[in-house]
């Protein structure tokens, strides 16, 4: 890819803007989070606090697993537990001044990377789909 | 990517072999499918028939949605319904003699592509992770 320098393209160029990113809040009950995930069709979305700061991600998998009791599936857990109880916090992110080179590194192990400003506010997400489209467009030039 | 010709690399080269691919059968109850998905941690896996032929894919999303009744979450649906009732059949696949160029096309809209032989038997899957690794390795040469 000698004519395609990922390190010169900012992640902000083709990211999905924050206003188009489905997300949930720390304090939402799991039942609300499951509704958001089911309605939007996404398997995982970012978790934000009331100031819009990135806190982690929550997945359908984590919510489903929270429903599994010792003997059977316990739906009540969805009303008792909150997003912050089952979210994943150790999630790699990228900064607004990072390049696609950094994003590619994150996207090898994660299906999306949250883009944060210097106050940790989420300004968008960069997805594997977008990265693959970028690479395909380059390939066909 | 002038020195990296995706059309010359066969999908079979870096696919995940069938024996390492988690899957379910057409006739399995949803409860079994949900267990497989939860244990393996995958959001979706291929559905095969008794001869190992590819039939479609089943996702955690589809199973969770099958649990949503009119008034509340109905866990009994998981025992009553089968994989074939909620699987997706209209899934693009690639053949053993296809190249990475074809796989890239499929992976833009799907997180994995099942690789089929000429009897429609699944011989492996090609994932977005693998494609991104290939592209990254090329990028760093
Ligand atoms: N409603 C829909 N319409 C069309 N295609 C859909 C779709 N939902 C999912 N897909 C397809 O399935 C892929 C995996 O989605 P998943 O929800 O597991 O994983 C998604 C999801 O966790 C997250 N994501 C994507 N867009 C989002 C958004 N607007 N808000 C919140 N999270 C988003 O980023 C991950 C990777 O997304 P990516 O686009 O690379 O890859 C997506 C996309 O190709
Ligand atoms: N147990 C695990 N260990 C480490 N990382 C994990 C993991 N489970 C998921 N991931 C990470 O999350 C991504 C999305 O997984 P998902 O299950 O939604 O989507 C997966 C899943 O639906 C399917 N898949 C991958 N490997 C599979 C396998 N061995 N058997 C069946 N399906 C598989 O292909 C999709 C794309 O996989 P990909 O590797 O590109 O991307 C994976 C991988 O980067």
mmCIF file of C-alpha atoms in Angstrom, chain B residues 30-110:
data_model
loop_
_atom_site.group_PDB
_atom_site.id
_atom_site.type_symbol
_atom_site.label_atom_id
_atom_site.label_comp_id
_atom_site.label_asym_id
_atom_site.label_seq_id
_atom_site.Cartn_x
_atom_site.Cartn_y
_atom_site.Cartn_z
ATOM 1 C CA UNK B 30 -33.093 -22.402 20.427
ATOM 2 C CA UNK B 31 -32.097 -23.133 24.008
ATOM 3 C CA UNK B 32 -29.234 -25.314 22.734
ATOM 4 C CA UNK B 33 -28.211 -22.698 20.171
ATOM 5 C CA UNK B 34 -28.158 -19.982 22.838
ATOM 6 C CA UNK B 35 -25.961 -22.180 25.015
ATOM 7 C CA UNK B 36 -23.486 -22.710 22.149
ATOM 8 C CA UNK B 37 -23.372 -18.987 21.398
ATOM 9 C CA UNK B 38 -22.929 -18.071 25.047
ATOM 10 C CA UNK B 39 -20.240 -20.681 25.743
ATOM 11 C CA UNK B 40 -18.221 -19.837 22.619
ATOM 12 C CA UNK B 41 -18.811 -16.104 23.017
ATOM 13 C CA UNK B 42 -19.785 -15.639 19.351
ATOM 14 C CA UNK B 43 -22.691 -13.439 18.274
ATOM 15 C CA UNK B 44 -23.544 -15.609 15.295
ATOM 16 C CA UNK B 45 -22.484 -18.999 13.923
ATOM 17 C CA UNK B 46 -23.233 -21.092 10.823
ATOM 18 C CA UNK B 47 -26.170 -23.512 10.676
ATOM 19 C CA UNK B 48 -25.459 -26.868 9.041
ATOM 20 C CA UNK B 49 -27.616 -29.848 8.160
ATOM 21 C CA UNK B 50 -26.737 -33.447 9.071
ATOM 22 C CA UNK B 51 -24.490 -33.734 5.981
ATOM 23 C CA UNK B 52 -22.492 -30.656 6.932
ATOM 24 C CA UNK B 53 -24.098 -28.551 4.211
ATOM 25 C CA UNK B 54 -24.392 -24.826 4.860
ATOM 26 C CA UNK B 55 -28.004 -23.743 5.537
ATOM 27 C CA UNK B 56 -27.671 -20.248 6.989
ATOM 28 C CA UNK B 57 -26.554 -18.442 10.129
ATOM 29 C CA UNK B 58 -28.102 -17.993 13.560
ATOM 30 C CA UNK B 59 -27.492 -14.995 15.797
ATOM 31 C CA UNK B 60 -27.906 -14.167 19.455
ATOM 32 C CA UNK B 61 -30.081 -11.260 18.265
ATOM 33 C CA UNK B 62 -32.553 -13.544 16.498
ATOM 34 C CA UNK B 63 -32.819 -15.820 19.533
ATOM 35 C CA UNK B 64 -33.294 -12.905 21.945
ATOM 36 C CA UNK B 65 -35.990 -11.451 19.691
ATOM 37 C CA UNK B 66 -37.745 -14.818 19.633
ATOM 38 C CA UNK B 67 -38.060 -14.509 23.420
ATOM 39 C CA UNK B 68 -39.941 -11.207 23.269
ATOM 40 C CA UNK B 69 -43.640 -11.883 23.712
ATOM 41 C CA UNK B 70 -46.433 -9.300 23.526
ATOM 42 C CA UNK B 71 -46.286 -8.388 27.199
ATOM 43 C CA UNK B 72 -43.024 -9.766 28.546
ATOM 44 C CA UNK B 73 -40.008 -11.925 27.865
ATOM 45 C CA UNK B 74 -41.146 -15.530 27.314
ATOM 46 C CA UNK B 75 -38.368 -17.989 28.028
ATOM 47 C CA UNK B 76 -40.491 -21.006 27.014
ATOM 48 C CA UNK B 77 -40.086 -19.956 23.381
ATOM 49 C CA UNK B 78 -36.495 -21.165 23.664
ATOM 50 C CA UNK B 79 -37.637 -24.742 24.212
ATOM 51 C CA UNK B 80 -40.500 -24.670 21.712
ATOM 52 C CA UNK B 81 -38.697 -23.101 18.734
ATOM 53 C CA UNK B 82 -35.888 -24.550 16.627
ATOM 54 C CA UNK B 83 -32.841 -23.106 14.891
ATOM 55 C CA UNK B 84 -34.508 -23.425 11.493
ATOM 56 C CA UNK B 85 -37.377 -21.212 12.720
ATOM 57 C CA UNK B 86 -35.198 -18.127 13.286
ATOM 58 C CA UNK B 87 -32.031 -18.607 11.208
ATOM 59 C CA UNK B 88 -31.098 -16.279 8.360
ATOM 60 C CA UNK B 89 -30.899 -18.039 5.019
ATOM 61 C CA UNK B 90 -30.136 -15.237 2.583
ATOM 62 C CA UNK B 91 -26.458 -15.104 3.525
ATOM 63 C CA UNK B 92 -23.737 -14.472 0.940
ATOM 64 C CA UNK B 93 -20.975 -17.076 0.929
ATOM 65 C CA UNK B 94 -17.715 -17.700 -0.951
ATOM 66 C CA UNK B 95 -16.503 -20.836 -2.778
ATOM 67 C CA UNK B 96 -13.220 -22.669 -2.198
ATOM 68 C CA UNK B 97 -11.883 -21.352 -5.518
ATOM 69 C CA UNK B 98 -12.759 -17.720 -4.793
ATOM 70 C CA UNK B 99 -10.073 -15.163 -3.985
ATOM 71 C CA UNK B 100 -9.691 -12.639 -1.155
ATOM 72 C CA UNK B 101 -11.069 -10.036 -3.557
ATOM 73 C CA UNK B 102 -14.473 -11.764 -3.400
ATOM 74 C CA UNK B 103 -14.159 -12.254 0.371
ATOM 75 C CA UNK B 104 -13.429 -8.543 0.910
ATOM 76 C CA UNK B 105 -16.621 -7.696 -0.973
ATOM 77 C CA UNK B 106 -18.700 -9.954 1.299
ATOM 78 C CA UNK B 107 -16.954 -8.822 4.500
ATOM 79 C CA UNK B 108 -17.901 -5.183 3.967
ATOM 80 C CA UNK B 109 -21.465 -6.038 4.978
ATOM 81 C CA UNK B 110 -20.967 -9.266 6.961
#
